[in-house]
Short mmCIF file of C-alpha atoms and ligand atoms in Angstrom, two decimals:
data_model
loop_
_atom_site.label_atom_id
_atom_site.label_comp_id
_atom_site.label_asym_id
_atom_site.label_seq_id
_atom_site.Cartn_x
_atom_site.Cartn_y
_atom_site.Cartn_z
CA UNK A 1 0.00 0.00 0.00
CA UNK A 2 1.38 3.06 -0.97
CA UNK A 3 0.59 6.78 0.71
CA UNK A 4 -1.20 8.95 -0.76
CA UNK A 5 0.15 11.81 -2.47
CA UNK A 6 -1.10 15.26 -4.37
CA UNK A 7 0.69 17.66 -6.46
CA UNK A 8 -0.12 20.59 -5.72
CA UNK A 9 0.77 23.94 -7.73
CA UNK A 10 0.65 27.07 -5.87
CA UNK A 11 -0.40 30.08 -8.18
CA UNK A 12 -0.14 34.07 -7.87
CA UNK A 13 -2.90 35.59 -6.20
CA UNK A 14 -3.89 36.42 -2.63
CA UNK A 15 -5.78 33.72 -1.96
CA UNK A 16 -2.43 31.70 -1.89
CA UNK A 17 -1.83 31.88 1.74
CA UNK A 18 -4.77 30.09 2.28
CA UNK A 19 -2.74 27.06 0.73
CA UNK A 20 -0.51 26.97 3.73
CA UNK A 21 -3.51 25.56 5.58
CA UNK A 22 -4.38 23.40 2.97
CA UNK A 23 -1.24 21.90 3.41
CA UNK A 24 -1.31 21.26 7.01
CA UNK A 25 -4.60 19.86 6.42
CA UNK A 26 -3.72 17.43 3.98
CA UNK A 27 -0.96 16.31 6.05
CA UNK A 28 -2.69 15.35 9.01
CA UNK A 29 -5.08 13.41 6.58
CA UNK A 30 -1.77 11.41 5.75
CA UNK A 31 -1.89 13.09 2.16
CA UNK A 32 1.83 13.70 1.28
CA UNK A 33 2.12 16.88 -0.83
CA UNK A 34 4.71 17.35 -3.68
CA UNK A 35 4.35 21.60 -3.65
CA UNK A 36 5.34 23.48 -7.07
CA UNK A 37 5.16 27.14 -6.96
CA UNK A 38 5.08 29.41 -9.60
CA UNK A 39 7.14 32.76 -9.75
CA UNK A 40 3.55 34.77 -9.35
CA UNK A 41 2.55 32.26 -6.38
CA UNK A 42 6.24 32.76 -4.87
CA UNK A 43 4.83 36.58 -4.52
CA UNK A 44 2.25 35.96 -1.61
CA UNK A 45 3.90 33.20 -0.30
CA UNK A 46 7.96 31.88 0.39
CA UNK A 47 9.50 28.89 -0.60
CA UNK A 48 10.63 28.28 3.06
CA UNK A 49 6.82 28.53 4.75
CA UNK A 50 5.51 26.11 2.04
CA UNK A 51 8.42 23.60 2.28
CA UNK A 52 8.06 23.59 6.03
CA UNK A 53 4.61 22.78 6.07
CA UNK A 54 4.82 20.11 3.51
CA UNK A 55 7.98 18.58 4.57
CA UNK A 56 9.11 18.65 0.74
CA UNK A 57 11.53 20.40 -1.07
CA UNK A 58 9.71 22.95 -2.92
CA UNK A 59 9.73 22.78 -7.00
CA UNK A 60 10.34 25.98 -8.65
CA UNK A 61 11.87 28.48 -11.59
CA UNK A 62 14.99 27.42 -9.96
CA UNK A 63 14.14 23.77 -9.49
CA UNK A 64 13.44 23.93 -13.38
CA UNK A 65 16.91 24.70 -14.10
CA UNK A 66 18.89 23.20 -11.61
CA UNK A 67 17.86 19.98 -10.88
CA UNK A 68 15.92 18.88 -14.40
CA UNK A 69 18.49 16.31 -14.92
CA UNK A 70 17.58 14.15 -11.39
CA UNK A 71 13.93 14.74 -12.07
CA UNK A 72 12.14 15.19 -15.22
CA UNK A 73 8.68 17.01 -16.12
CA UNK A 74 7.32 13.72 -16.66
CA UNK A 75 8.29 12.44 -13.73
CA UNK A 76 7.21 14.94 -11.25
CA UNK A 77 4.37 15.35 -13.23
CA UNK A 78 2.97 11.47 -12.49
CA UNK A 79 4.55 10.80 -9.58
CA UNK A 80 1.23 12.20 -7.47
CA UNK A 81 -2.10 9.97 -7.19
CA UNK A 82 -3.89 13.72 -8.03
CA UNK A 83 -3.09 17.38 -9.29
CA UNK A 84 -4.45 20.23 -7.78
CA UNK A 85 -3.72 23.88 -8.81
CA UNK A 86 -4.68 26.66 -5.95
CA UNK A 87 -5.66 29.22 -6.43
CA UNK A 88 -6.10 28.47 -10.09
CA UNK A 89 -5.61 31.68 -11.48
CA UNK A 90 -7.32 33.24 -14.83
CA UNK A 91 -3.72 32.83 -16.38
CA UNK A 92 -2.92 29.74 -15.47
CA UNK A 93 -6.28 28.19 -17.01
CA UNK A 94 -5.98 29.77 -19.94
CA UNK A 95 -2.59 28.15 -20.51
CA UNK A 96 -4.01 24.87 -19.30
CA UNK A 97 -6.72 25.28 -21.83
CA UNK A 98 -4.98 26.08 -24.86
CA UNK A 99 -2.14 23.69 -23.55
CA UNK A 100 0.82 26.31 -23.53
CA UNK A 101 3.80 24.70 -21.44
CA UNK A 102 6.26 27.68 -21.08
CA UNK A 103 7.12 27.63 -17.22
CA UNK A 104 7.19 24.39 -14.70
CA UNK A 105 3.73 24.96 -13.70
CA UNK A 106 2.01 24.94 -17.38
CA UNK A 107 4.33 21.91 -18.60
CA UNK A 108 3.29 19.77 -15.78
CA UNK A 109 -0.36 20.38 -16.31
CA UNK A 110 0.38 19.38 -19.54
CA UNK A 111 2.34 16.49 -19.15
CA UNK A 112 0.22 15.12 -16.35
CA UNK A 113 -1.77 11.63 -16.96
CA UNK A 114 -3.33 11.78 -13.45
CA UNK A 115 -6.35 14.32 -12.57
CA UNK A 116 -6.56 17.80 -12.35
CA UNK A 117 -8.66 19.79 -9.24
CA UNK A 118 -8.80 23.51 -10.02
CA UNK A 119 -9.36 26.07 -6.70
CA UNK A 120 -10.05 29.17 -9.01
CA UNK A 121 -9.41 32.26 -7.31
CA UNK A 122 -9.89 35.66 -9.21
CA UNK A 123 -11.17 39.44 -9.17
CA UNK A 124 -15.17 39.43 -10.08
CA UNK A 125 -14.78 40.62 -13.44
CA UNK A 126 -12.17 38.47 -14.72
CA UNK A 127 -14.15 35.32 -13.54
CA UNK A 128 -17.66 36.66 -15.48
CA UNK A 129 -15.22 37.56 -18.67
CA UNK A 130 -16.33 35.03 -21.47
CA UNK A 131 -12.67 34.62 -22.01
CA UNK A 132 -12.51 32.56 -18.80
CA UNK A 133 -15.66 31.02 -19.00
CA UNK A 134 -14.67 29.68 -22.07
CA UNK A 135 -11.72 28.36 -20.89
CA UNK A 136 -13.29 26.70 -17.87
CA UNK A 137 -15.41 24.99 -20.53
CA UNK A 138 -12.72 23.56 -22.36
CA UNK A 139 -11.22 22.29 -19.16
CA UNK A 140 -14.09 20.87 -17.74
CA UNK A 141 -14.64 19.22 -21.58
CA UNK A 142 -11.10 17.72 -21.14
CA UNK A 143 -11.89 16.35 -17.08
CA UNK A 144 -10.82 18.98 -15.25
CA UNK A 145 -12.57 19.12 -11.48
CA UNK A 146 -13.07 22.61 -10.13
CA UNK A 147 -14.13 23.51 -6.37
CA UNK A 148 -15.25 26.84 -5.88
CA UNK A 149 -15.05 30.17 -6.35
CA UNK A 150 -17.17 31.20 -3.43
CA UNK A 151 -19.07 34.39 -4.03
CA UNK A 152 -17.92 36.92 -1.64
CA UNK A 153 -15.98 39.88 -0.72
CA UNK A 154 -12.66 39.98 -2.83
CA UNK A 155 -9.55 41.24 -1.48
CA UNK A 156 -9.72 44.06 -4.20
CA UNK A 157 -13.00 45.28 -2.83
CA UNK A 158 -15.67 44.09 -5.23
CA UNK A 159 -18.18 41.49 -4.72
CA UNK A 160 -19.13 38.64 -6.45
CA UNK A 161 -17.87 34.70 -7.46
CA UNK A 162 -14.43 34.66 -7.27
CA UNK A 163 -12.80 34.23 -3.80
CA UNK A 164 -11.14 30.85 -3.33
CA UNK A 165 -13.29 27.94 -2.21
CA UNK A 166 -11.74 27.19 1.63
CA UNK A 167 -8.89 25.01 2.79
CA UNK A 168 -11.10 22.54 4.44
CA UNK A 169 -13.54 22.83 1.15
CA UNK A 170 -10.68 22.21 -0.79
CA UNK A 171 -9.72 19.07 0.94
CA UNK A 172 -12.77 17.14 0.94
CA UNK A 173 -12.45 17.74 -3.00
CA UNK A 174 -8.91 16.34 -2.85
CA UNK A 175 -10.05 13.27 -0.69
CA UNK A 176 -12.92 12.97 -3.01
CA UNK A 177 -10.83 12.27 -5.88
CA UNK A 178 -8.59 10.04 -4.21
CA UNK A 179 -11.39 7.51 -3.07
CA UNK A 180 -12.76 7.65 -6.61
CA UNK A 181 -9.46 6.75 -7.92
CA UNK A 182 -10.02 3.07 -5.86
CA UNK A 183 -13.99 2.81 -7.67
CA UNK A 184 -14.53 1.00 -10.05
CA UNK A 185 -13.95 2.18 -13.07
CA UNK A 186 -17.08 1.01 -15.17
CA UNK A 187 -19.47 4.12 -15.64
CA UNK A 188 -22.52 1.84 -15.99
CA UNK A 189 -22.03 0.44 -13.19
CA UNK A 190 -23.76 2.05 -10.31
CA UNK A 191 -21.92 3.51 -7.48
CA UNK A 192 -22.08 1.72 -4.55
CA UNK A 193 -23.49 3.23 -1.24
CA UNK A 194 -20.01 2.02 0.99
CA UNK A 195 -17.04 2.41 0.29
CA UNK A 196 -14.58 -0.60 -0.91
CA UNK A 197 -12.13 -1.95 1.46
CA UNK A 198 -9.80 -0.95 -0.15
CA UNK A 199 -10.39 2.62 0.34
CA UNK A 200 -11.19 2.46 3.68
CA UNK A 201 -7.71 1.14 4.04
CA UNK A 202 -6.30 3.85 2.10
CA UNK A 203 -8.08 6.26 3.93
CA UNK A 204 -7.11 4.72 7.28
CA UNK A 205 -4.04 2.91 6.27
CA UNK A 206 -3.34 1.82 9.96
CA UNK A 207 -6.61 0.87 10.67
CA UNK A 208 -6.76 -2.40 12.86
CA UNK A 209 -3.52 -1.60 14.27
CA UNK A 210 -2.08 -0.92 17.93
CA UNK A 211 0.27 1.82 18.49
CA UNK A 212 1.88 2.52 22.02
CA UNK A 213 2.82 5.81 22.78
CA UNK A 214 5.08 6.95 25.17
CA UNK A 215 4.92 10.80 26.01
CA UNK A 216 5.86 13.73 28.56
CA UNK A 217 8.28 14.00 31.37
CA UNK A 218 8.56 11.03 34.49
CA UNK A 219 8.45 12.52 38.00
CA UNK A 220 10.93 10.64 40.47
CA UNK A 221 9.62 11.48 44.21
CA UNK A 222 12.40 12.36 46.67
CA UNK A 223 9.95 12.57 49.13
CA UNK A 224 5.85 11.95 49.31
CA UNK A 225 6.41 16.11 48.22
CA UNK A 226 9.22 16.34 46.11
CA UNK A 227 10.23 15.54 43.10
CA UNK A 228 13.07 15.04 40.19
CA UNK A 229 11.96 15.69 36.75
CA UNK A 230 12.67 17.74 33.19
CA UNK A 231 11.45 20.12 31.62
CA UNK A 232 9.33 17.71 28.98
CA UNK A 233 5.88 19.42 27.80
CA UNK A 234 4.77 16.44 25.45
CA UNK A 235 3.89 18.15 22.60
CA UNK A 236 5.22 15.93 19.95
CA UNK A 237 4.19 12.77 22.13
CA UNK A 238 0.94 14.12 22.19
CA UNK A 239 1.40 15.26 17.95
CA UNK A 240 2.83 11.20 17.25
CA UNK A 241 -0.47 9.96 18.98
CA UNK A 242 -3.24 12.19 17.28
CA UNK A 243 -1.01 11.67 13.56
CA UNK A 244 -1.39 7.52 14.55
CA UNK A 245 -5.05 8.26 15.43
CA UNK A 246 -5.70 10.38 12.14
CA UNK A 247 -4.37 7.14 10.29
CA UNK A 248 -6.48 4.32 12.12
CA UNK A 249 -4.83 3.10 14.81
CA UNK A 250 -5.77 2.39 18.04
CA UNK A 251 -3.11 4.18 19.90
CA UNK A 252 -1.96 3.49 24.09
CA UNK A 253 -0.96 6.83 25.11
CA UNK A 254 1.35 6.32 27.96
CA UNK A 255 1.68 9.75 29.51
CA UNK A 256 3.66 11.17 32.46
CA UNK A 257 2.76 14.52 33.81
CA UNK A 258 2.76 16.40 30.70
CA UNK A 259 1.67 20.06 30.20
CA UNK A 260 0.11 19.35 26.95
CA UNK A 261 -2.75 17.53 27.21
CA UNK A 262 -3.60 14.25 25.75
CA UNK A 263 -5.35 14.09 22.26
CA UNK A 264 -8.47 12.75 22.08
CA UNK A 265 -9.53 9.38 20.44
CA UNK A 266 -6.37 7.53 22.01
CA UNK A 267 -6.63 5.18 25.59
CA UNK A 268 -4.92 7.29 28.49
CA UNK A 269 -2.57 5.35 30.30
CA UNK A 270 -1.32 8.40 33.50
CA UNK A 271 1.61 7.54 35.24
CA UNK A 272 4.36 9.38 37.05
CA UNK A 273 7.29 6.99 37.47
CA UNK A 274 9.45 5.47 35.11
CA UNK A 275 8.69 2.36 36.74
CA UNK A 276 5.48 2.83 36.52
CA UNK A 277 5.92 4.06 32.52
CA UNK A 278 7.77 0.45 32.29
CA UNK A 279 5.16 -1.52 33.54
CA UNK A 280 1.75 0.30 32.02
CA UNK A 281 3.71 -0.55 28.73
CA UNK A 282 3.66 -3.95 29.27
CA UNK A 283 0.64 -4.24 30.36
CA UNK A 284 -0.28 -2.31 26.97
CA UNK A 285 1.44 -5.10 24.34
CA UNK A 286 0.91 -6.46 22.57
CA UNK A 287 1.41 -3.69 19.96
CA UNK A 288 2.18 -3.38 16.21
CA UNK A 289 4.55 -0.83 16.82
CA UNK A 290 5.52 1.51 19.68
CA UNK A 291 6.70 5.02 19.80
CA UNK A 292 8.77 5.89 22.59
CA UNK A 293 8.93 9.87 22.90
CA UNK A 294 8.64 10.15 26.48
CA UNK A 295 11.87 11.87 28.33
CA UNK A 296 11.97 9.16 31.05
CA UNK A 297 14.35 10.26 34.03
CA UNK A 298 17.48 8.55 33.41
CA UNK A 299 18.05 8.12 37.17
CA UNK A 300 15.45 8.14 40.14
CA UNK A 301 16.19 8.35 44.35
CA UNK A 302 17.21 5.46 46.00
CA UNK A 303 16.64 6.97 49.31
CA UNK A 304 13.46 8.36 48.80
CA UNK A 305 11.65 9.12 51.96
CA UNK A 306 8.57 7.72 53.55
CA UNK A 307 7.44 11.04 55.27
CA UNK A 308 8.30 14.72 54.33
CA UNK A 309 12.17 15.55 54.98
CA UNK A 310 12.82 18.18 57.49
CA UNK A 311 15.40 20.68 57.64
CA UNK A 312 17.21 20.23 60.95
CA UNK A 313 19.47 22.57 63.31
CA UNK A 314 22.54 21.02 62.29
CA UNK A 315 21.93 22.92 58.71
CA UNK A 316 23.37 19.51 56.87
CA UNK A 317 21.59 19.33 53.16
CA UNK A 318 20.19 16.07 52.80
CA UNK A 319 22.25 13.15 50.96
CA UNK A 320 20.45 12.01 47.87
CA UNK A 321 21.46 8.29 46.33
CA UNK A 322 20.65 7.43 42.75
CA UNK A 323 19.61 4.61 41.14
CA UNK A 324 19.45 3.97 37.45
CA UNK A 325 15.89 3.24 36.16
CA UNK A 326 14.82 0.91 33.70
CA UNK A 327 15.64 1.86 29.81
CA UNK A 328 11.91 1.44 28.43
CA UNK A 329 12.82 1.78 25.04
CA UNK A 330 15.62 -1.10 25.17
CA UNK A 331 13.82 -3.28 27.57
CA UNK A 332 11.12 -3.19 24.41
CA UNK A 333 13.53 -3.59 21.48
CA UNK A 334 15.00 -6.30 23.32
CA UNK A 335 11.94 -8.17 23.72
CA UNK A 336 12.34 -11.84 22.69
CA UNK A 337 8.75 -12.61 22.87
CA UNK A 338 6.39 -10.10 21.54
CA UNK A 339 8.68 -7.00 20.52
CA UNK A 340 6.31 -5.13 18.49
CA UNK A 341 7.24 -4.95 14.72
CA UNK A 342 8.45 -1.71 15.00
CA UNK A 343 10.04 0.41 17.67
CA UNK A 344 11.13 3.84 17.26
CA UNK A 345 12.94 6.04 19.65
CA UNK A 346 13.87 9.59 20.64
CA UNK A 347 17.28 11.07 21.21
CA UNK A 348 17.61 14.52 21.99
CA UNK A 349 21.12 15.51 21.42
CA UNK A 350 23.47 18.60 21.61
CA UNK A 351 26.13 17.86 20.00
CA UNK A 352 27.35 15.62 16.76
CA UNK A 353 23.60 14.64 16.44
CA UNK A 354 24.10 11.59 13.80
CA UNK A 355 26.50 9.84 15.62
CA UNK A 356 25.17 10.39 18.80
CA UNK A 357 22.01 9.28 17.93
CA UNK A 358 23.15 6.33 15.63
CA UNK A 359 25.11 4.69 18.53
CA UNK A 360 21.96 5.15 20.56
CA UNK A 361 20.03 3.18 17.91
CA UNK A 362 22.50 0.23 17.52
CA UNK A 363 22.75 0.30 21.35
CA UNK A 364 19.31 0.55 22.44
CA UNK A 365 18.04 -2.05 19.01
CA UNK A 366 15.40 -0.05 18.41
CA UNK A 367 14.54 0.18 14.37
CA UNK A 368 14.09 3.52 14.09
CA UNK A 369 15.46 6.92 16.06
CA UNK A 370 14.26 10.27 15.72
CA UNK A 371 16.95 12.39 16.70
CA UNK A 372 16.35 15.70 17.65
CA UNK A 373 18.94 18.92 17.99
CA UNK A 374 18.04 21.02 20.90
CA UNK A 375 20.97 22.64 20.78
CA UNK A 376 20.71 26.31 22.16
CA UNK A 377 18.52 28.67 20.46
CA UNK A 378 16.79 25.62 18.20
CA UNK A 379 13.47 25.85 20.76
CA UNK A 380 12.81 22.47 20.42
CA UNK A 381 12.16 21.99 24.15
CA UNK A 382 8.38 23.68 24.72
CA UNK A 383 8.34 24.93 21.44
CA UNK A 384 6.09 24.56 18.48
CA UNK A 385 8.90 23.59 16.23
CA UNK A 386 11.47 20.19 15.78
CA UNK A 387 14.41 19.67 13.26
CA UNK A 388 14.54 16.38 13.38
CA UNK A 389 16.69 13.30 11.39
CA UNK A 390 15.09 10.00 10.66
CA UNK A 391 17.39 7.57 11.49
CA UNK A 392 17.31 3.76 9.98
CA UNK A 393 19.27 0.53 9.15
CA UNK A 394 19.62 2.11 5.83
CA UNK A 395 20.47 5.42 6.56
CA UNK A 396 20.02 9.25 7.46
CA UNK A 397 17.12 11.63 6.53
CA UNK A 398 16.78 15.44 7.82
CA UNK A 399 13.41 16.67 7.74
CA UNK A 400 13.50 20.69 7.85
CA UNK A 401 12.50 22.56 10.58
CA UNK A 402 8.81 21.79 10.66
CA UNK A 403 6.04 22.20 13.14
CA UNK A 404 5.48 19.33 15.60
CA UNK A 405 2.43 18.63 14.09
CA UNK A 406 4.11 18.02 10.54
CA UNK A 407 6.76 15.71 12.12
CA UNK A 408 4.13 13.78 13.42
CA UNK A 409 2.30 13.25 10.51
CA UNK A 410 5.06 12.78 8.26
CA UNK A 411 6.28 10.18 11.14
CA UNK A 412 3.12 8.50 11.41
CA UNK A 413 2.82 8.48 7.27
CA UNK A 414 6.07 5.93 7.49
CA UNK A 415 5.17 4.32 10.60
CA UNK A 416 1.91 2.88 8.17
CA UNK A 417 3.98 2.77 5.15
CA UNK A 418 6.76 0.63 7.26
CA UNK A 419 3.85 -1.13 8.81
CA UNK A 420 1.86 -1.92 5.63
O1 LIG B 501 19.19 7.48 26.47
P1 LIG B 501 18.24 8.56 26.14
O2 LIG B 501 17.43 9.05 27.29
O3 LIG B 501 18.85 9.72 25.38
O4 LIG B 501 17.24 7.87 25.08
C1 LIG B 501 16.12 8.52 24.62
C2 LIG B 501 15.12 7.51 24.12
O5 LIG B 501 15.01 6.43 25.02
C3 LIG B 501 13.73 8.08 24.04
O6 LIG B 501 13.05 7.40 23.02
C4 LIG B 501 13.16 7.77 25.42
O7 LIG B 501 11.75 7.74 25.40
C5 LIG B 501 13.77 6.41 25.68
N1 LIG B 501 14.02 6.13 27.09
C6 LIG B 501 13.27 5.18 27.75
N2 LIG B 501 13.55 4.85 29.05
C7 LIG B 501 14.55 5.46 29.70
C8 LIG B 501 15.33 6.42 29.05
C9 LIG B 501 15.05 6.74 27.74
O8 LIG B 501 12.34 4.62 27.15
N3 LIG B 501 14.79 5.13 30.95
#
């Protein structure tokens, strides 16, 4: 089973920032998005927000010339399950109908065997001109889908069809499309009232699956008062398990105290130990796969006191002993009976991430690590953002500096692609 993907060109108007939601959108649907954006499009909105949201190199003028001989036109142009230009502007369809190819954009509409979805997006006027309407005849004549234009107030202060259909508008289109492509083809045939496996599968791709998730900070008492812990908020342990929901699975959501809260749709497993984080996995297997993102405290108190400690007269700080606590994430890799198929781990590093993190893999036997730089001034820790490296048996990939969100879904996407 393969994930699904769209191609999705990004043209010059206003209504383009709007896109960058479409984008997160599809990705927590588990749509992968190739983006291509046109000079015009590259005027409302950067290469850099649209490639962090997607998780993809962006394709572009410069893309054109530089890199045509990795990738072809053809190539890009079929590698996507579905095309969709937004905002479709009156330019670009008028290209697309009278097939001109004389930029990226244009020649991969036209080289493009898969289906198109136009977002049209344009001033009042140039919608109602017969020019355009003519053109949107042709391109519905040749199977081009179009969602929207709402009617509406435009940006340029006249009123009337032409404002962009919305992001979430947008997106049932897309998933639309997608399902059809799994129909059967016949047109005589009528449609039938469910859905085919087949799509929910690829709707759902880790549907009938069982994901543990391990999340937030443990809290080692000193005394029934005190405590040792970090400065964990889990936010991407949180992200992993609402990406895994989005895709089907039934996720375990092993959580210590965490300031973000638990998504919903996944089973709530509280502790506040890493002994206790040790054992409410256990009890949680068996599991498909497990996703250990918790930041378990490496050590807890030996001595830890029955009653509150008091300070005395003799001034003398108390002596705290330390005792190592269990490694969850090896104890689970290790597992001779009933390791789950796939187990992926953290590692929040400094310094000479890779290596660092590598070693950690090998040592651990975990199959995957996520390694993380929260290296000063990166905000990782708390902070809506992760740069993160995918780390395998086969090798190294560095995602750029996405939100948490988008490395969760672009995790989960090859959890179910790994899993599949
Ligand atoms: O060794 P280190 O703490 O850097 O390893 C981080 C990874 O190991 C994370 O995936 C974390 O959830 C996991 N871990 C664990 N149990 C521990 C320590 C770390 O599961 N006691």
């Amino acid at each position: 089973m393969t994930a699904r993907r769209v191609l999705l060109i990004i043209g010059g108007g206003i209504a383009a920032y709007k896109v960058l939601t479409l984008i997160r959108d599809l990705g927590r649907r588990g749509i992968a998005v190739t983006p291509v954006l046109t000079e015009a499009g590259a005027e409302f909105v950067t290469p850099l927000s649209v490639s962090a949201l997607a998780g993809e190199v962006v394709h572009d003028a410069l893309f054109d010339l530089t890199r045509e001989a990795e990738m072809g036109h053809i190539q890009l142009s079929r590698s996507a399950d579905l095309v969709v230009v937004a905002p479709a502007t009156a330019n670009l369809m008028a290209k697309m109908a009278a097939g001109l190819a004389d930029d990226l954009a244009s020649t991969l509409l036209l080289a493009t065997d898969k289906k198109v979805l136009l977002a049209p997006a344009m001033n009042v006027r140039m919608w109602q001109h017969t020019a355009t309407q003519r053109n949107i005849e042709t391109l519905r004549a040749d199977g081009a889908q179009m969602v929207g234009p709402d009617e509406g107030d435009m940006a340029c202060g006249e009123y009337g069809p032409g404002r962009m259909a919305e992001p979430a508008e947008i997106l049932t289109a897309i998933e639309r499309m997608l399902d059809a492509r799994t129909l059967p083809a016949s047109p005589s045939r009528p449609a039938p009232l469910r859905l085919p496996p087949e799509a929910v599968i690829r709707r759902q791709p880790l549907a009938g699956r069982h994901v543990i998730v391990t999340s937030g900070p443990t809290q080692e008492p000193i005394d029934p008062v005190r405590y040792i812990s970090n400065r964990s908020s889990g936010a991407q342990g949180s992200a992993i398990a609402a990406a895994l929901r989005d895709l089907g699975a039934r996720v375990s959501f092993v959580t210590g105290p965490a300031e973000t809260p638990p998504p919903a749709g996944v089973d709530v497993i509280r502790v506040s130990t890493a002994d206790q984080m040790r054992e409410a996995v256990e009890a949680a297997l068996p599991a498909d796969a497990a996703v250990m993102a918790a930041a378990v405290a490496d050590w807890k108190v030996a001595n830890a006191a029955g009653s509150k400690m008091k300070k005395d007269a003799s001034g003398a700080a108390p002596a705290l002993e330390f005792t190592e606590n269990p490694d969850i994430l090896a104890w689970v890799s290790q597992l001779t009976d009933g390791r789950p198929q796939l187990v992926v781990g953290f590692a929040a590093e400094t310094d000479q991430l890779i290596d660092n993190a590598s070693a950690k893999r090998r040592r651990k036997g975990c199959d995957w690590i996520v390694a993380n730089d929260v290296g000063e001034g990166t905000g990782t820790f708390g902070g809506a953002e992760n740069t993160v490296t995918l780390i395998t048996e086969t090798g190294n990939e560095s995602w750029p500096k996405m939100r948490k969100d988008q490395v969760a879904a672009k995790l989960a996407g090859r959890i179910a692609e790994a899993l599949s």
